[in-house]
Coordinates of C-alpha atoms in Angstrom, one line a residue:
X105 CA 54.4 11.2 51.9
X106 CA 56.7 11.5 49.3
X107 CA 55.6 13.8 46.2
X108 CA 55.9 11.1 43.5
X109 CA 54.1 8.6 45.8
X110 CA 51.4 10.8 46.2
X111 CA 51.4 11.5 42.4
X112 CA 50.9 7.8 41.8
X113 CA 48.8 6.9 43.8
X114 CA 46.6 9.7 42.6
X115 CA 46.8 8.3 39.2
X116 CA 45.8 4.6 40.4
X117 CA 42.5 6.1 41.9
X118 CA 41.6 8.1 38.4
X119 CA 42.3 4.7 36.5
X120 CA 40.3 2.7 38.9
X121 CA 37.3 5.3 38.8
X122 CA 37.5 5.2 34.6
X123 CA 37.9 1.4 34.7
X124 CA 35.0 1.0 37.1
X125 CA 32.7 3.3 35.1
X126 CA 33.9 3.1 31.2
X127 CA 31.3 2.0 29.1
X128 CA 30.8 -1.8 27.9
X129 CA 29.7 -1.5 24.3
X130 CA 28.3 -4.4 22.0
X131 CA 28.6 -3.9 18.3
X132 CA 25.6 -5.7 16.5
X133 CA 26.6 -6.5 12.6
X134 CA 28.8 -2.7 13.3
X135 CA 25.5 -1.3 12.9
X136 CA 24.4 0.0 16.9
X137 CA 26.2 0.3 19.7
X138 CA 24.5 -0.5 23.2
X139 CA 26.5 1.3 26.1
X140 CA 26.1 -0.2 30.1
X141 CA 26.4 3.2 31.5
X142 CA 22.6 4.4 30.7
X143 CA 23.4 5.6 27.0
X144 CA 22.6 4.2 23.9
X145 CA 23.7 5.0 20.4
X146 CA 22.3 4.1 17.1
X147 CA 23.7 4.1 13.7
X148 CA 21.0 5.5 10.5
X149 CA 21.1 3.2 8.2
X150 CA 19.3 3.4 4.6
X151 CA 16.1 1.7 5.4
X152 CA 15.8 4.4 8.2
X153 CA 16.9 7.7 6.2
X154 CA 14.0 9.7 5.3
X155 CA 12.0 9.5 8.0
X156 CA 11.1 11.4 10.7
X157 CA 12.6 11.2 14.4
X158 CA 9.8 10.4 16.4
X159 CA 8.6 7.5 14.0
X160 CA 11.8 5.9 13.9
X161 CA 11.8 5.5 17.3
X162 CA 8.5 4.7 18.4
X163 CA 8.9 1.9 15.5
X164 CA 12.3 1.0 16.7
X165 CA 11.7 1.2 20.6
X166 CA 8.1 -0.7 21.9
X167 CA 8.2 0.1 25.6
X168 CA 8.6 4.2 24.8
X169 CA 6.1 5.7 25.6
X170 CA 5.0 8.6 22.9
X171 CA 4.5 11.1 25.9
X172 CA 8.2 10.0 27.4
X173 CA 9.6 10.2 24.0
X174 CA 8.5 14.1 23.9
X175 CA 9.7 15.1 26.8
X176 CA 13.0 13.7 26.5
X177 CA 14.0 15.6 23.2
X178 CA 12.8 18.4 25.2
X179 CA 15.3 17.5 27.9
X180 CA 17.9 16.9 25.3
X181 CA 18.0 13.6 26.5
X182 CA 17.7 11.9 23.1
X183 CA 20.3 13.6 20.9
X184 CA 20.9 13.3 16.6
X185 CA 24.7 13.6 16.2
X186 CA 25.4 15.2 19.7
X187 CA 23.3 18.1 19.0
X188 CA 19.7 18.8 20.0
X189 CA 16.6 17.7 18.1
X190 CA 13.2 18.0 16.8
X191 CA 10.9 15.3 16.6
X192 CA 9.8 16.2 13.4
X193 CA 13.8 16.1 12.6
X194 CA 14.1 14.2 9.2
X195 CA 17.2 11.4 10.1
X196 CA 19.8 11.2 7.1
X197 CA 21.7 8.0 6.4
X198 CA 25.0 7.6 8.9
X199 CA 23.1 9.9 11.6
X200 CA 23.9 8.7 15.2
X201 CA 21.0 8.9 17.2
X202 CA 21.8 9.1 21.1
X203 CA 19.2 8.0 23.9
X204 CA 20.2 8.6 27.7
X205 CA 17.3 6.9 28.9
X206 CA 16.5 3.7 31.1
X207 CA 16.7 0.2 29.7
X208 CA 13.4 -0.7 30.5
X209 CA 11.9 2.2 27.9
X210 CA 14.4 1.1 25.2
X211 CA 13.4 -2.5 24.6
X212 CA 13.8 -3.2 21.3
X213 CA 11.0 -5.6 18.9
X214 CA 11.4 -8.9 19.1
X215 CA 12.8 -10.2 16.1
X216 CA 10.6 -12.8 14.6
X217 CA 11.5 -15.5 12.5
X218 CA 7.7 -17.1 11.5
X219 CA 8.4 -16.3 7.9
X220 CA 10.6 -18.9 7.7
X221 CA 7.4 -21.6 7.7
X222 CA 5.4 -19.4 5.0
X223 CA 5.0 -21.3 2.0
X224 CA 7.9 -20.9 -0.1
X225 CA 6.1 -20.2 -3.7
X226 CA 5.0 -16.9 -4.8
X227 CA 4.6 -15.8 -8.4
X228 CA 5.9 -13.0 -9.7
X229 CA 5.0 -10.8 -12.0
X230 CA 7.9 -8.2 -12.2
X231 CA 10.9 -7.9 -9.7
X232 CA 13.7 -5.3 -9.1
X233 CA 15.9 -3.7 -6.5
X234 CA 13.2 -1.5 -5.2
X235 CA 9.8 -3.5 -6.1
X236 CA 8.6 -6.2 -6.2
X237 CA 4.9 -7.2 -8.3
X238 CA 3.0 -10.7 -6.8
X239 CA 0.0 -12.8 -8.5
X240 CA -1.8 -13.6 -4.7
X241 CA -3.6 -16.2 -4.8
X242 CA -7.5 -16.4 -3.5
X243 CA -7.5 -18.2 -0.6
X244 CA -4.8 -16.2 0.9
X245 CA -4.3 -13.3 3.3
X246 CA -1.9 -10.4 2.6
X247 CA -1.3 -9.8 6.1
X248 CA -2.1 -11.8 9.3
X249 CA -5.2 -11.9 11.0
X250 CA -7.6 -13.5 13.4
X251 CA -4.6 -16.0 14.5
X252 CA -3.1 -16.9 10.9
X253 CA 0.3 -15.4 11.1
X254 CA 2.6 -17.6 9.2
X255 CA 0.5 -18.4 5.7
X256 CA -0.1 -15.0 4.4
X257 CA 1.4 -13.3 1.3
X258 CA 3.7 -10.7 3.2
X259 CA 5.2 -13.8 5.4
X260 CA 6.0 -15.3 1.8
X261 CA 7.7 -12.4 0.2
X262 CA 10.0 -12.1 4.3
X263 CA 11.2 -15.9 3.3
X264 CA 11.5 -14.7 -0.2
X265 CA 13.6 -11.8 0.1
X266 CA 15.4 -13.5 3.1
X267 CA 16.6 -16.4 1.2
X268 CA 17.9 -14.7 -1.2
X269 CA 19.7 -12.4 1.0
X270 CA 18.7 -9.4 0.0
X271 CA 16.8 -8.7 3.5
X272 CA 17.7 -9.4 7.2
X273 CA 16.0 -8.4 10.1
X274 CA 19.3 -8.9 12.2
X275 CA 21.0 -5.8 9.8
X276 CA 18.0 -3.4 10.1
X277 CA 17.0 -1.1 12.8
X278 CA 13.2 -0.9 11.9
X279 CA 12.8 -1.7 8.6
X280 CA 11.1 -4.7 7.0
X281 CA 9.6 -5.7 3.5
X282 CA 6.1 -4.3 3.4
X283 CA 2.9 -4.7 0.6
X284 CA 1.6 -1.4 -0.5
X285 CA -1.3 -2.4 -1.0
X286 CA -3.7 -5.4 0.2
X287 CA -6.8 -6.9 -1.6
X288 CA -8.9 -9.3 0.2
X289 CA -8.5 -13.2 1.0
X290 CA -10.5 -14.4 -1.5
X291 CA -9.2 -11.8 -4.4
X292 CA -7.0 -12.8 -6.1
X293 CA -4.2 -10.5 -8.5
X294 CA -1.4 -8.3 -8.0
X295 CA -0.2 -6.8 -5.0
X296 CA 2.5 -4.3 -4.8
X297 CA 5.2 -5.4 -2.6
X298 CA 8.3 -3.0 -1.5
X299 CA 12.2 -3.8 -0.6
X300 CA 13.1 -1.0 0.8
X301 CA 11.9 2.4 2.8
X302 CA 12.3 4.8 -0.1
X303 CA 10.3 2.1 -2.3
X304 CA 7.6 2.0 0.2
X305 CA 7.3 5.5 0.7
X306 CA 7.1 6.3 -2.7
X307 CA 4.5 3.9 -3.4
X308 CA 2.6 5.0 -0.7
X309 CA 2.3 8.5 -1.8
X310 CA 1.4 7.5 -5.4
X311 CA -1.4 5.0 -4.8
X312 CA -2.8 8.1 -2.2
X313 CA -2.6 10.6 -4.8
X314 CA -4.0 7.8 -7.5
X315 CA -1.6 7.8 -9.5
X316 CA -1.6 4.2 -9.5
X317 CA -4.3 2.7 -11.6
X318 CA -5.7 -0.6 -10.6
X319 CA -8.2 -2.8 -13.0
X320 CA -10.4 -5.4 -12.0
X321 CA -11.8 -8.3 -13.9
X322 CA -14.6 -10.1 -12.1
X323 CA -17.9 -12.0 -12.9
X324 CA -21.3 -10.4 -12.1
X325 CA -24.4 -11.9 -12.3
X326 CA -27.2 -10.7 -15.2
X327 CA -26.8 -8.9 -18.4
X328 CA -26.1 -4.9 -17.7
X329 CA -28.5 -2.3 -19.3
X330 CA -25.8 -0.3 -20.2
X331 CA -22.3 -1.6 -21.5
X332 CA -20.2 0.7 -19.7
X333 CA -20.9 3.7 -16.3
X334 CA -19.0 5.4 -14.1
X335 CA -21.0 4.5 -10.6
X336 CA -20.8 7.2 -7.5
X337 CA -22.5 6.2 -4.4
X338 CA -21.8 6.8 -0.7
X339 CA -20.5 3.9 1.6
X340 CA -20.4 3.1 5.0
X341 CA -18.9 0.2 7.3
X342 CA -20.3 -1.9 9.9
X343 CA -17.8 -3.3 11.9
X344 CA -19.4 -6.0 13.9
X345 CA -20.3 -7.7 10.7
X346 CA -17.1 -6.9 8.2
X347 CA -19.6 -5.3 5.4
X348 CA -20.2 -2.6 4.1
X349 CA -23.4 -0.5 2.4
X350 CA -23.6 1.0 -0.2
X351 CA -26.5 4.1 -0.6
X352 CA -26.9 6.7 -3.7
X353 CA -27.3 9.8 -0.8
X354 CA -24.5 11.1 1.3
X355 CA -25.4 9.8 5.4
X356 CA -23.2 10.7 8.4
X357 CA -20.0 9.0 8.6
X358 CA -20.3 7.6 4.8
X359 CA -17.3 7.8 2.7
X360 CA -17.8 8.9 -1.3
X361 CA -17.1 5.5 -3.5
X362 CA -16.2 6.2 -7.6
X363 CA -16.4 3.0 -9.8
X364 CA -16.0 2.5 -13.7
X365 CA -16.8 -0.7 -15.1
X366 CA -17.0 -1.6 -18.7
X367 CA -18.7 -4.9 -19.4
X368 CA -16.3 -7.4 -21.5
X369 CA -18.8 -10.0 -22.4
X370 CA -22.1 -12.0 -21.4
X371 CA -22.9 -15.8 -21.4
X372 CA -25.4 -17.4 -19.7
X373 CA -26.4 -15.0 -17.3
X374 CA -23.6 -14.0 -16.1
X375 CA -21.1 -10.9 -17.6
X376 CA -17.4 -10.7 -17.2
X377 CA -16.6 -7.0 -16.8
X378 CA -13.7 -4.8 -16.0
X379 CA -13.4 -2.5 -13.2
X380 CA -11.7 0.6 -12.5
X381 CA -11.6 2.1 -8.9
X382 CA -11.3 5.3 -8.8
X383 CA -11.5 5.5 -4.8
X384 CA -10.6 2.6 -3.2
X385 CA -12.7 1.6 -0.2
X386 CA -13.7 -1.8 1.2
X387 CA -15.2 -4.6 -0.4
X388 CA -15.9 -1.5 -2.8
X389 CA -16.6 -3.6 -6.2
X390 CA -18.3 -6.2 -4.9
X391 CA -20.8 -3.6 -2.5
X392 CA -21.0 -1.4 -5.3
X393 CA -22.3 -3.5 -8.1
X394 CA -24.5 -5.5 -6.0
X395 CA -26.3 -2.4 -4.9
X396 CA -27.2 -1.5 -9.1
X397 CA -28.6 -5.2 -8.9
X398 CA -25.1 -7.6 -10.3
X399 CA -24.0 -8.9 -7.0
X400 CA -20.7 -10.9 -7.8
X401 CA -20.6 -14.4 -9.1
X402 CA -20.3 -17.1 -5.8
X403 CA -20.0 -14.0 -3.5
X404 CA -22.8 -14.7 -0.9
X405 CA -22.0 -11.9 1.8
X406 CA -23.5 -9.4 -0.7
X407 CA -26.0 -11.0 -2.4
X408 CA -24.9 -13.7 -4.9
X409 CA -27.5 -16.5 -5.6
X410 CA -25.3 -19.3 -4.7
X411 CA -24.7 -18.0 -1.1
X412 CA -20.8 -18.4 -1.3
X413 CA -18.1 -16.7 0.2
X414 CA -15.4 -16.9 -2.6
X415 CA -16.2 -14.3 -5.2
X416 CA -14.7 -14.4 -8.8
X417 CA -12.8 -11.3 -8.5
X418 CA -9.5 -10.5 -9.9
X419 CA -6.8 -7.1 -9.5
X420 CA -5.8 -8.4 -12.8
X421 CA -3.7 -5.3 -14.7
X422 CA -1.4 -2.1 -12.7
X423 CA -0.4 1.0 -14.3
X424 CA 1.7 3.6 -13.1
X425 CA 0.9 6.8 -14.4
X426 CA 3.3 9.4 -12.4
X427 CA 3.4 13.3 -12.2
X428 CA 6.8 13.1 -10.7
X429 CA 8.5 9.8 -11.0
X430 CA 11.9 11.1 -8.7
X431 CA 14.1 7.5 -8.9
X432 CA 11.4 5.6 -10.4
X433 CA 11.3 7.5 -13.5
X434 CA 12.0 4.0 -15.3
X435 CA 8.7 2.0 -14.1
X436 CA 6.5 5.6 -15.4
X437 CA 4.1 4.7 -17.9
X438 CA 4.6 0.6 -17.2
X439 CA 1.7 -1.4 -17.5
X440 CA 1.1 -5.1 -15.7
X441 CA -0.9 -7.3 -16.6
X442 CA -1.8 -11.0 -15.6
X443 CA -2.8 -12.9 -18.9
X444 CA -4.5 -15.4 -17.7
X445 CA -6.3 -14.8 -14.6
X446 CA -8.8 -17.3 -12.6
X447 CA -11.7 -15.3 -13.3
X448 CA -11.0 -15.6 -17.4
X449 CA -10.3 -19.3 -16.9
X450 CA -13.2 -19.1 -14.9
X451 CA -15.7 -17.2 -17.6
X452 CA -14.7 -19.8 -20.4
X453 CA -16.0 -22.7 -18.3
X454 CA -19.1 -20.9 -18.2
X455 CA -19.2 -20.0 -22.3
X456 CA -18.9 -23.5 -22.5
X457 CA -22.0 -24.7 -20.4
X458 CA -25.2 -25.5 -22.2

């Protein structure tokens, strides 16, 4: 065969073996890249940064399995810009995560769209890039639960933030709006919402070291013997029946419960007073004061007269107190406050009955 025949058709069988095996890759929104030939490559994007390794991807991936995860680092398998990691590795923005792993472990979350039948009005209290302050109604869930997925406060802010396009799920890798803190269905006030990771985190870290002080108003039943206490008790939680107890000596498994109330004013049996909570547990208020004998106004599960489940209780005023504000330096020392709360509106229909 002649030497430049040879040569070419040398050449025609590399290009054939490169064609037949290159790598198909799908940009989504230039933000990952999925590859046919068993790899796939993600881009770090903001709303990832600051996190570690493992979390990102067991948030990212649902059908990897934590014990598969480890091992493949160890294999060097999964890769964070072509060199070996850690899982405790802690990704930086514009890191490219690589994962030579099977499909069938690297399915991501369905992406969900149920936010888009949330009801559409929320009130809000104070709003910027990073956080966002909401006036929940009672009635309403923060999160979903027991089968209600779609009218529920976080659902709301999703539509909210969506709308406004400041939030997509198509342009994040695991990131999504989150509340920072919840308060139950039929409490109403203000609930600290996040729009991004750093915002959450930060939140998160503050509220857990307390330097987040939350205030209470809510309507007790009976006159107080004294006008204002700082209550410590222990409490524990039965599960089966969503309560809680409340007892003034430390049992097994009971968690320590600290609440200051000042009482505000008294009319006709009933005192509006302001709480503190200085640990924040369960159905804390509401177990707490009912076990000194001022069980909340309407609230039946723990001990209210009327037998109703809807008790006047209100997270009515926020303060931010920090040690070390980082990029929040400008919300340090802010207070929040809802003026006129239902329980308020609520205590002057009672000043007003005979």
């Amino acid at each position: 065969m002649h030497p430049d025949c040879f040569e070419q058709k040398c050449l025609f069988s590399i290009l054939y073996i490169i064609l037949k095996n290159i790598a198909t890759v799908k940009i989504d929104n230039n933000k990952r890249l999925f590859y046919n030939n068993g790899m796939k490559r993600i881009e770090v994007k903001s709303n990832d940064s600051n996190q570690r390794l493992d979390k990102f991807l067991l948030k990212t991936f649902d059908s990897l399995p934590k014990s598969l995860m480890f091992k493949q680092i160890r294999k060097k398998n999964i890769k964070v810009n072509r060199k070996r990691c850690t899982p405790e590795q802690v990704l930086n923005e514009g890191d490219i995560i690589e994962l030579y792993l099977p499909d069938d472990v690297l399915k991501e979350k369905e992406k969900h769209y149920d936010f888009l039948k949330a009801p559409k009005e929320i009130d809000i209290i104070f709003e910027d890039d990073n956080i966002i302050l909401l006036n929940k109604k009672s009635g309403m869930l923060c999160h979903p639960e027991r089968g209600e997925y779609v009218n529920t406060l976080i659902s709301s802010l999703k539509r909210y933030l969506y709308e406004k396009n400041e939030w997509n799920p198509e342009n994040e890798n695991s990131f999504s709006p989150a509340l920072a803190n919840r308060i139950d269905r039929n409490t109403s006030g203000i609930v600290m919402g996040a729009k991004n990771y750093e915002a959450l985190k930060f939140l998160n870290s503050k509220i857990k070291s307390r330097e987040v002080k939350k205030y209470y108003l809510t309507i007790c039943e009976g006159k107080f013997d004294k006008e204002s206490e700082t209550l410590e008790g222990y409490l524990t939680k039965d599960e089966s029946k969503n309560m809680v107890f409340v007892s003034d000596n430390e049992t097994e498994g009971a968690k320590k419960i600290i609440t200051k109330y000042s009482v505000l004013d008294y009319a006709n049996g009933y005192s509006l007073v302001e709480v503190e909570l200085l640990t924040g547990r369960t159905h804390q208020i509401r177990a707490h004061l009912a076990h000194i004998g001022h069980p909340l106004m309407n609230d039946g599960k723990y001990g209210s007269k009327h037998g109703r489940l809807s008790q006047e209780l209100c997270s009515y005023k926020l303060g931010f107190e920090f040690e070390n504000a980082e990029d929040f330096e400008y919300l340090n020392h802010r207070e929040f406050e809802i003026k006129n709360c239902e329980v308020l509106r609520k205590f002057e229909e009672i000043k007003l009955e005979k």
